[in-house]
mmCIF file of C-alpha atoms in Angstrom:
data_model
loop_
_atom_site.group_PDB
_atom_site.id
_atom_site.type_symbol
_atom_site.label_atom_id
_atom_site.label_comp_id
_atom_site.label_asym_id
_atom_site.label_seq_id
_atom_site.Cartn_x
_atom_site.Cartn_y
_atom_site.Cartn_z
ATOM 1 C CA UNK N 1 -153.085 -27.200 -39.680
ATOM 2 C CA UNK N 2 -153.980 -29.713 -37.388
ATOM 3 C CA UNK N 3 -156.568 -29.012 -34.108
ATOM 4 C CA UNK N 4 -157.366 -30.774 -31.165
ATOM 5 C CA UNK N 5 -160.608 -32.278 -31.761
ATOM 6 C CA UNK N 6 -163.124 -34.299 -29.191
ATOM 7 C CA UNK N 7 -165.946 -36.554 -29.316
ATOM 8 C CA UNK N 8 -168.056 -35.988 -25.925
ATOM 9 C CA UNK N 9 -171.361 -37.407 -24.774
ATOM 10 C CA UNK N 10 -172.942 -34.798 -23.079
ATOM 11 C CA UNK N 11 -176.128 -35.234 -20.548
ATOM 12 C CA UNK N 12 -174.608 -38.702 -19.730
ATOM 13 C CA UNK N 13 -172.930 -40.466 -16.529
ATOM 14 C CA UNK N 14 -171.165 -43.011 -18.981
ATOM 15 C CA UNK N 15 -170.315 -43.088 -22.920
ATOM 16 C CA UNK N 16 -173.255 -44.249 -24.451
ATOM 17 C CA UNK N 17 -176.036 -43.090 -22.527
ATOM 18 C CA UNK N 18 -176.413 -39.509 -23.597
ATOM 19 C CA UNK N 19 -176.506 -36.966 -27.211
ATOM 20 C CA UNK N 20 -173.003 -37.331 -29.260
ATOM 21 C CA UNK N 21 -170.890 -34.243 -29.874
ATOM 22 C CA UNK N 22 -167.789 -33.340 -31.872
ATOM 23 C CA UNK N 23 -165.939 -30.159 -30.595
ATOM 24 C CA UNK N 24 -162.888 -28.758 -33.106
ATOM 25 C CA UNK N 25 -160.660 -26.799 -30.979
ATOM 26 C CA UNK N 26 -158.344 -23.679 -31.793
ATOM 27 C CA UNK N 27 -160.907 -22.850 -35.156
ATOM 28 C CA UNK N 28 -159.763 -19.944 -35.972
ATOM 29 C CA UNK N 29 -158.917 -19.747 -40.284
ATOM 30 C CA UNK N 30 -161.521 -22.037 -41.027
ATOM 31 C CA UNK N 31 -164.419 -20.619 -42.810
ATOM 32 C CA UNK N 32 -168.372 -21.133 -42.678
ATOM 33 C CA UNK N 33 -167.624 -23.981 -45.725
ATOM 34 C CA UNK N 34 -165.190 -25.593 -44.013
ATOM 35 C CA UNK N 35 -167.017 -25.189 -40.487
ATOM 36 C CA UNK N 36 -170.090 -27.032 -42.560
ATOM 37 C CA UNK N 37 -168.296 -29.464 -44.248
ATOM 38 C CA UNK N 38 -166.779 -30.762 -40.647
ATOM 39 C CA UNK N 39 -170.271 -31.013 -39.095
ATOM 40 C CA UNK N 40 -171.737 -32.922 -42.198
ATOM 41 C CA UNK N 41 -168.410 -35.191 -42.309
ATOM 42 C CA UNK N 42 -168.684 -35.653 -38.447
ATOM 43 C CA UNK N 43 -172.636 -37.136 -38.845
ATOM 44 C CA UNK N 44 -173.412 -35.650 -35.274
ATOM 45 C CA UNK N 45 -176.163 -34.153 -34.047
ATOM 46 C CA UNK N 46 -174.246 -31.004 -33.989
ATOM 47 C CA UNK N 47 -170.277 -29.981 -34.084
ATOM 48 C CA UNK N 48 -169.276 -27.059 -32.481
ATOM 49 C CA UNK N 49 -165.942 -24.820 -33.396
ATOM 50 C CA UNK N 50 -163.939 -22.944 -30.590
ATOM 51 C CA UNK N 51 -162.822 -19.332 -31.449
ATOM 52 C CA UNK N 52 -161.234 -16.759 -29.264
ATOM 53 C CA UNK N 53 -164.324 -14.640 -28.143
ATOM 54 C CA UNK N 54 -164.676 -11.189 -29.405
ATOM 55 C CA UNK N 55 -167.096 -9.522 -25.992
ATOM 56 C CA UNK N 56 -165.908 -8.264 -23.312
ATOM 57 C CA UNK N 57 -166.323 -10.969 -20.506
ATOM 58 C CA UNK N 58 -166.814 -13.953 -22.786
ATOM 59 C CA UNK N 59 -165.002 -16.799 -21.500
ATOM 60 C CA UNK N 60 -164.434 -18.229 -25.320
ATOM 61 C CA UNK N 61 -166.656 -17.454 -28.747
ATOM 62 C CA UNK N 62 -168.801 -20.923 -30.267
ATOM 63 C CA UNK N 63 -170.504 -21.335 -33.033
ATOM 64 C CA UNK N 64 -172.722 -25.027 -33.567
ATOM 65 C CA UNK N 65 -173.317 -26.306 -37.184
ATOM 66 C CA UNK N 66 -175.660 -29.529 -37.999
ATOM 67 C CA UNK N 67 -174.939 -31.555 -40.685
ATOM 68 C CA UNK N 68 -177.237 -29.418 -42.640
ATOM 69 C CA UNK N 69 -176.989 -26.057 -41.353
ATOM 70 C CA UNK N 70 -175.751 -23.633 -38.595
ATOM 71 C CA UNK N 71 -177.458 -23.740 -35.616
ATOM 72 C CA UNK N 72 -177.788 -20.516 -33.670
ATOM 73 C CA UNK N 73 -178.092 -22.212 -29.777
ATOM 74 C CA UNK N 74 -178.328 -25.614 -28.908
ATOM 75 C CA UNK N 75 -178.161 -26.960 -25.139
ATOM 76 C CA UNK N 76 -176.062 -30.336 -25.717
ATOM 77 C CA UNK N 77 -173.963 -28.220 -27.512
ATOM 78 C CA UNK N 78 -173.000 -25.921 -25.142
ATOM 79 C CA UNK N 79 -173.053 -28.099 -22.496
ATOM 80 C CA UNK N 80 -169.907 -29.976 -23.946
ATOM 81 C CA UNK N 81 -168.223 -27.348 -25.546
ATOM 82 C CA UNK N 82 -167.646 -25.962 -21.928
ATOM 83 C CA UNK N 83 -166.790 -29.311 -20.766
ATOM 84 C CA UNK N 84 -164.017 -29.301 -23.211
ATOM 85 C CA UNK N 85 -162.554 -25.810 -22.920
ATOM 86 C CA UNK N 86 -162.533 -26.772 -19.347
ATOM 87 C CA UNK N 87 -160.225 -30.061 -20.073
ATOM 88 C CA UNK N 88 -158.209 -28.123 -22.847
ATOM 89 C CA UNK N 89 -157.654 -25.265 -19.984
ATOM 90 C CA UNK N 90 -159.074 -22.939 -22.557
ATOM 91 C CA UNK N 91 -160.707 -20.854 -19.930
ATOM 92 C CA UNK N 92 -161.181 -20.727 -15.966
ATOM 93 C CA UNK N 93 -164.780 -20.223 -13.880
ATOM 94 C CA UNK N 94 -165.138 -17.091 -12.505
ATOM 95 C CA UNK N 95 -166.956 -17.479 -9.260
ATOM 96 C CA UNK N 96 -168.228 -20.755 -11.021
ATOM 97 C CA UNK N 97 -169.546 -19.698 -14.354
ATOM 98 C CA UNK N 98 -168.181 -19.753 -17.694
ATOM 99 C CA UNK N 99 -169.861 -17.108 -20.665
ATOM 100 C CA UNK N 100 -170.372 -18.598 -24.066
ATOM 101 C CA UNK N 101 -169.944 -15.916 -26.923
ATOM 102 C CA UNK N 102 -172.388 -17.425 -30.213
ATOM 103 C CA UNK N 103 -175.463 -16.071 -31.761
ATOM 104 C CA UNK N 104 -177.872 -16.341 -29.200
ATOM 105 C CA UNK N 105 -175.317 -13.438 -27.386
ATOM 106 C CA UNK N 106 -172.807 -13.942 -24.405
ATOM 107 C CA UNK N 107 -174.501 -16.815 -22.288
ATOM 108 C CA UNK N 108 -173.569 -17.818 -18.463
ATOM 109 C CA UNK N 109 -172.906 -21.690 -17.547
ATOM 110 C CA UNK N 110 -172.714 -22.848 -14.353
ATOM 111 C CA UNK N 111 -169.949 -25.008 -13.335
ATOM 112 C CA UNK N 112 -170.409 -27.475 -10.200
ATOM 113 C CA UNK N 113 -167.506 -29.870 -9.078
ATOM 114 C CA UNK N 114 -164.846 -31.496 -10.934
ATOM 115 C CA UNK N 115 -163.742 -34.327 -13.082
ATOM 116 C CA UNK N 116 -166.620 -36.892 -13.998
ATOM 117 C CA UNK N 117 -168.702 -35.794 -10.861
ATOM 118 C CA UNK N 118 -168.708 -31.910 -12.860
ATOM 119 C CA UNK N 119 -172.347 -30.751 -14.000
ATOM 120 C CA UNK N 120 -172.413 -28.065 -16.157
ATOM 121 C CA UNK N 121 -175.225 -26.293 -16.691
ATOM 122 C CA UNK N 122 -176.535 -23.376 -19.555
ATOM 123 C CA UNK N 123 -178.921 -20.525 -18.833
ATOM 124 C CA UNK N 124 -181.152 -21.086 -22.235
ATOM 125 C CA UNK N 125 -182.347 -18.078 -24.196
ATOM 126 C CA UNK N 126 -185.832 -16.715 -22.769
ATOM 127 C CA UNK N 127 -188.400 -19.513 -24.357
ATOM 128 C CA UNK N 128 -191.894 -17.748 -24.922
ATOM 129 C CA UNK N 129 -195.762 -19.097 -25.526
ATOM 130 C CA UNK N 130 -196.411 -18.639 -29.236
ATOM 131 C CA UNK N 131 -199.580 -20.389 -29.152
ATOM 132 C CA UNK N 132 -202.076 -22.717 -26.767
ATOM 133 C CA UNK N 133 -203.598 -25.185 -28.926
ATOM 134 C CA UNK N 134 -206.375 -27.621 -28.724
ATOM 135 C CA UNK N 135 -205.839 -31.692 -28.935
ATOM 136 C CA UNK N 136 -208.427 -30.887 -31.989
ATOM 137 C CA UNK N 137 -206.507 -28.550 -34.087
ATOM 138 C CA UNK N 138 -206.267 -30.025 -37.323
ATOM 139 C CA UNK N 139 -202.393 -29.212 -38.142
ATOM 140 C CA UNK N 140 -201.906 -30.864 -34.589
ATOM 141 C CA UNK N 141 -204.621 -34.007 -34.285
ATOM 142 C CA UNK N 142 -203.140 -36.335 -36.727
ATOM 143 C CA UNK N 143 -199.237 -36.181 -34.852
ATOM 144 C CA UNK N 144 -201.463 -36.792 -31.710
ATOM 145 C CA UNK N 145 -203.251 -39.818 -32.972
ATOM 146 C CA UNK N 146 -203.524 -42.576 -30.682
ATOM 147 C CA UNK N 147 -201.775 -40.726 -27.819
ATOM 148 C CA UNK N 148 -203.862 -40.662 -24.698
ATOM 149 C CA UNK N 149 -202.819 -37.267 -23.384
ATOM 150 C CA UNK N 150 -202.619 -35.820 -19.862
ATOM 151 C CA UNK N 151 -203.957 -32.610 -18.376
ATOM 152 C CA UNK N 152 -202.116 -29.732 -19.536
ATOM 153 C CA UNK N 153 -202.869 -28.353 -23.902
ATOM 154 C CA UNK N 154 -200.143 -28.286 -26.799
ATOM 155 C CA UNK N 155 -198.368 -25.517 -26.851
ATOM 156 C CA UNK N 156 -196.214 -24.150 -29.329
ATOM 157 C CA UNK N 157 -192.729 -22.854 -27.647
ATOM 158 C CA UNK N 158 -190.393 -20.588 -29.144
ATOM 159 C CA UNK N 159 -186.719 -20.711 -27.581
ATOM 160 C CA UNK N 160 -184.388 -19.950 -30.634
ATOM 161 C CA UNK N 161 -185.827 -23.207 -31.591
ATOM 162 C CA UNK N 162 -190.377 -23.904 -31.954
ATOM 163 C CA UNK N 163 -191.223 -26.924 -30.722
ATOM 164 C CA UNK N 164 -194.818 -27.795 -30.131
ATOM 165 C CA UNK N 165 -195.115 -29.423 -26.740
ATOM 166 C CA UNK N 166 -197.779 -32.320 -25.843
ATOM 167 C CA UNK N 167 -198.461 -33.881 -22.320
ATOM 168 C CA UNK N 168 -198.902 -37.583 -22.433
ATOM 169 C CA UNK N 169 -201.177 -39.454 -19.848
ATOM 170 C CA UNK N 170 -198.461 -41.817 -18.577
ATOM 171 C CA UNK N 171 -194.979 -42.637 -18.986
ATOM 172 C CA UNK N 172 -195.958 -46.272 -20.113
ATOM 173 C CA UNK N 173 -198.194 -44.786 -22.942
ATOM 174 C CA UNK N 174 -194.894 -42.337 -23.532
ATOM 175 C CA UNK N 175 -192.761 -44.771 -24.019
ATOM 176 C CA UNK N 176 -194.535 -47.519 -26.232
ATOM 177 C CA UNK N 177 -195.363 -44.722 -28.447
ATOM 178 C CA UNK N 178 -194.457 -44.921 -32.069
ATOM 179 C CA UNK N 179 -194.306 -41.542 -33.420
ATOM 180 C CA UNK N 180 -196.386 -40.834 -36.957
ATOM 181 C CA UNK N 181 -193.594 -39.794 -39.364
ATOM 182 C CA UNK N 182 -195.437 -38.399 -41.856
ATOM 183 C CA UNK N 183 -198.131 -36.285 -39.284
ATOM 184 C CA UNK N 184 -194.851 -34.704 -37.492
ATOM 185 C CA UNK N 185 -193.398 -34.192 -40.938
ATOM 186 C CA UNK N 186 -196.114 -32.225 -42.046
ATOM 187 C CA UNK N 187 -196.391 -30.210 -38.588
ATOM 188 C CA UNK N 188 -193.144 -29.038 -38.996
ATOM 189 C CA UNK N 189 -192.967 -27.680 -42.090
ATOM 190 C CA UNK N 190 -196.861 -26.401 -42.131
ATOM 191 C CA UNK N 191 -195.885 -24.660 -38.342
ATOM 192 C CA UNK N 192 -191.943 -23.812 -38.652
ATOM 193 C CA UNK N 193 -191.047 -25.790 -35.809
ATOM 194 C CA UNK N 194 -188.562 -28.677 -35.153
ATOM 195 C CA UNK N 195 -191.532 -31.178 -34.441
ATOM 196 C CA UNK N 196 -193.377 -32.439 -31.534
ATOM 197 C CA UNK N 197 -192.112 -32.954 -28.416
ATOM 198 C CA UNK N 198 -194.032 -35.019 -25.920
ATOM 199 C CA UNK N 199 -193.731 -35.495 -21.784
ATOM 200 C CA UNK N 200 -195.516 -37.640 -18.873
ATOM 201 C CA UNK N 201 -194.929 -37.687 -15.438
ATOM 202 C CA UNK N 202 -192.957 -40.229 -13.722
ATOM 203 C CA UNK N 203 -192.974 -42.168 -10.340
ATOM 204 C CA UNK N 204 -189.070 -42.901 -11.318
ATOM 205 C CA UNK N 205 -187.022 -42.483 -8.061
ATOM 206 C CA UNK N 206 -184.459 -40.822 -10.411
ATOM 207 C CA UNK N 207 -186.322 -38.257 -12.580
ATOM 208 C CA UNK N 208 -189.768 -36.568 -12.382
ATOM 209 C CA UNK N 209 -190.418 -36.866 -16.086
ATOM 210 C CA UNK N 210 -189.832 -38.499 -19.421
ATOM 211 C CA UNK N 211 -189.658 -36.794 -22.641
ATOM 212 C CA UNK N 212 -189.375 -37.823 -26.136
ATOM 213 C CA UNK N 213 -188.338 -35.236 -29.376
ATOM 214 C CA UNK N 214 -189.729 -36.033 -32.385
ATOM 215 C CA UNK N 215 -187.430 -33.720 -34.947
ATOM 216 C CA UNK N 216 -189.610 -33.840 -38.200
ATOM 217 C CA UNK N 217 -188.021 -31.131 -40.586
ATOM 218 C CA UNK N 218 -185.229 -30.497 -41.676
ATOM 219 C CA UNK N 219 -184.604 -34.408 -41.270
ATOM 220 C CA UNK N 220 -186.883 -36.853 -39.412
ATOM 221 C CA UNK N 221 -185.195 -38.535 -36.341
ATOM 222 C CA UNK N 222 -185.851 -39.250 -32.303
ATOM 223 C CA UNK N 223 -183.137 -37.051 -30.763
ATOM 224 C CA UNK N 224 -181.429 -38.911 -27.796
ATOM 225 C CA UNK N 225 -181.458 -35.964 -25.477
ATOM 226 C CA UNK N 226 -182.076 -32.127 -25.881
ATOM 227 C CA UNK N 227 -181.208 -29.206 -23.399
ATOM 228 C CA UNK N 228 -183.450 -26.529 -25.549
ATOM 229 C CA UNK N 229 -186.249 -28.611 -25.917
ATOM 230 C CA UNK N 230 -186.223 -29.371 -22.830
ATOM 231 C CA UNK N 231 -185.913 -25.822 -21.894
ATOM 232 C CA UNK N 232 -188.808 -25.127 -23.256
ATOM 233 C CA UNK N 233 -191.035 -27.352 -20.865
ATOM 234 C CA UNK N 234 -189.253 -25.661 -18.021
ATOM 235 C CA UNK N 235 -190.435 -22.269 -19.389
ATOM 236 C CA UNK N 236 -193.993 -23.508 -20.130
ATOM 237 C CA UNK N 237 -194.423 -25.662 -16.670
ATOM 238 C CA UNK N 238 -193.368 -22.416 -15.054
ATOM 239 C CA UNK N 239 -196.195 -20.367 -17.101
ATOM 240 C CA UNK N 240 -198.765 -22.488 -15.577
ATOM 241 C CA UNK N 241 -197.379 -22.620 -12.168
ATOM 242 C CA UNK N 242 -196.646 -26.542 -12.843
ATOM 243 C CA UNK N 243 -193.179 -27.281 -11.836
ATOM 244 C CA UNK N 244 -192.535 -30.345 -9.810
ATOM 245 C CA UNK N 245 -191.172 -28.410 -6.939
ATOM 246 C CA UNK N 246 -190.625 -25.932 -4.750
ATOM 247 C CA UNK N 247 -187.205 -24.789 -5.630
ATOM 248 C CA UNK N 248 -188.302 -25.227 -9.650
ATOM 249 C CA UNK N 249 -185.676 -27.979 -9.997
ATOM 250 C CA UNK N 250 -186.235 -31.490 -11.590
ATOM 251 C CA UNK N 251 -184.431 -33.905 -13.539
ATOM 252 C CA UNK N 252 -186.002 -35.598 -16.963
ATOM 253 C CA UNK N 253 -185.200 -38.871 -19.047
ATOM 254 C CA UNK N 254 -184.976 -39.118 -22.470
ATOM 255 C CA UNK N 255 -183.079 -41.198 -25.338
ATOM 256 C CA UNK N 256 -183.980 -44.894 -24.142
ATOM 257 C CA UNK N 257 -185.688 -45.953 -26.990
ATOM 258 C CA UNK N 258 -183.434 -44.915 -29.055
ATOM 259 C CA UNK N 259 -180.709 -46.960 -27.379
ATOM 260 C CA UNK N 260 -179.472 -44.052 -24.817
ATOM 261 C CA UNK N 261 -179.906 -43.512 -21.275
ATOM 262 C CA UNK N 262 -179.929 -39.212 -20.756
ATOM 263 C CA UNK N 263 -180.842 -37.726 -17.523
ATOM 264 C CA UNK N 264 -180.929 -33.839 -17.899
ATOM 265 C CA UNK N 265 -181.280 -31.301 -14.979
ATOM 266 C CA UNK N 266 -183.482 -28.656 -15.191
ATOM 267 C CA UNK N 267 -183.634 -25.435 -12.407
ATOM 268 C CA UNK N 268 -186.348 -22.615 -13.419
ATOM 269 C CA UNK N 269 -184.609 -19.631 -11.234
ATOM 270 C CA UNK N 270 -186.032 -16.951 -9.294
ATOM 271 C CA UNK N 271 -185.781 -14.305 -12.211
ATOM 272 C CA UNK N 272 -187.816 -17.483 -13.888
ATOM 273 C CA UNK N 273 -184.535 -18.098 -15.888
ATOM 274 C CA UNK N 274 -184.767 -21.646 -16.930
ATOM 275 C CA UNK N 275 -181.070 -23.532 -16.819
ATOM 276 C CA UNK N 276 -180.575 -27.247 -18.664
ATOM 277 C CA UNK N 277 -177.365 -28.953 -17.584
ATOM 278 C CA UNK N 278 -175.857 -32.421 -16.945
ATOM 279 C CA UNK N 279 -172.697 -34.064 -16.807
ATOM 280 C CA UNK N 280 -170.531 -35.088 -19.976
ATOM 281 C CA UNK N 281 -167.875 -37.510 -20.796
ATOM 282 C CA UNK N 282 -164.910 -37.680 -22.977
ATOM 283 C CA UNK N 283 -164.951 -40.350 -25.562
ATOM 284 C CA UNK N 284 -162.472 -39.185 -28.330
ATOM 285 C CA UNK N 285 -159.341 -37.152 -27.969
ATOM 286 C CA UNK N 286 -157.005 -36.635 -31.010
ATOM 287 C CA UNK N 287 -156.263 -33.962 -33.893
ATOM 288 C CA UNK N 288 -158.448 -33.236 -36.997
ATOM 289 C CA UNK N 289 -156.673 -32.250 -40.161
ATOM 290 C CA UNK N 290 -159.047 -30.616 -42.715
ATOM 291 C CA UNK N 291 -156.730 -29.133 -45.294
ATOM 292 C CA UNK N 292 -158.532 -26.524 -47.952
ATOM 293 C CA UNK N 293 -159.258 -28.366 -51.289
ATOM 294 C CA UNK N 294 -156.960 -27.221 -54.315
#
């Protein structure tokens, strides 16, 4: 059976710029092998797999693999999977919100405008402190070595995904950083967390921060852009009454040295819900054909 399938970048204003997806379209009959074996064909940071949804209210059901593994929420993810439901004319906003069916339970995204101008934007699972740290700590000091950081601890943030969280001094310092492979390596797997993610303020016209995500387990790589990690810093700038305005909203940069360009919009709400959205644009339209093996 052949299905519509898409290649999106997602948290970008042109292709290029922002975190690669592959979407598979009408999934239903393929199993968790076949959903796995997509995702590590597909090389993406994740693939996601369109079902009917099963909850009353759900706008359409998702579930997000990795190469490696399924993921249970990811904010790139869903992001462009709404994106392309919306093109496919899968499913309509009602009153401007779609609801994503997956793991993480029946989730709302916001839907603003139309056509390449369209932001969408997730409300991310409920992130939580785990842990304040010190610079010091000795599972954290040698991932932090030669970073000159800025006011606020490392923290360790749990939002479906741990991700320990380190301010950096300056965006200069940020950015000419070269992260210590085998230091975030060994974070991750000593700590159960995805790696260290690090931030600095910015004077940027554009965007009030820039971020960088070190992934160190299950694979070590710089991800170009993440709406859950990024999530996170909402949740933990809100916990110390740090957000960089009134109305808790503020965009970030992320991906450039790694060759992208994403800007990601971030709104803490007034039920301190934290959404992560941006816009997203088709690069690949066209039919998959994954026949079961004899």
């Amino acid at each position: 059976m052949k299905r519509r399938y898409l290649q999106l970048d997602v948290f970008a204003g042109h292709p290029g710029d922002g975190n690669p997806l592959a979407v598979v379209l009408d999934a239903d009959g393929l199993d968790d092998a076949d959903m796995q074996a997509i995702a590590r064909w597909t090389r993406l940071p994740e693939t996601t797999f369109v079902f009917p949804p099963t909850q009353p209210g759900a706008s359409y059901r998702i579930r997000m693999f990795s190469p490696r593994r399924e993921v249970p929420f990811a904010g790139h993810p869903s992001v462009g999977t709404a994106h392309a439901v919306l093109e496919a004319g899968l499913a309509t906003p009602r009153d401007g919100f779609l609801y994503q069916e997956g793991i993480a339970g029946v989730l709302p995204l916001q839907v603003v405008g139309e056509g390449r101008k369209r932001t969408i934007a997730v409300r991310t699972p409920r992130a939580r402190v785990v842990e304040v740290a010190s610079a010091e700590d000795p599972r954290l000091a040698p991932a932090l070595q030669g970073l000159p950081l800025g006011a606020l601890p490392p923290v360790l943030m749990d939002g479906g995904r741990r991700w320990w969280l380190a301010e950096v001094a300056d965006e200069a310092a940020l950015r000419a950083a070269t992260p210590r492979w085998d230091a975030i390596e060994a974070l991750a797997q000593a700590t159960e967390t995805m790696g260290l993610f690090v931030y600095a303020r910015s004077a940027d016209p554009v965007y009030y921060y820039a971020v960088r995500a070190f992934v160190g387990a299950p694979a070590r790589f710089e991800d170009a852009a993440s709406g859950a990690a990024n999530a996170t810093l909402a949740a933990w700038l809100a916990s110390r009454d740090a957000l960089p305005s009134r109305d808790g909203r503020y965009r970030i940069s992320q991906g450039r040295e790694v060759g992208h360009d994403a800007i990601i919009d971030l709104h803490v709400d007034a039920d301190g819900e934290v959404w992560s959205g941006g816009r997203v644009c088709d690069v690949v339209k066209g039919e998959i054909d994954w026949s079961a093996r004899e």
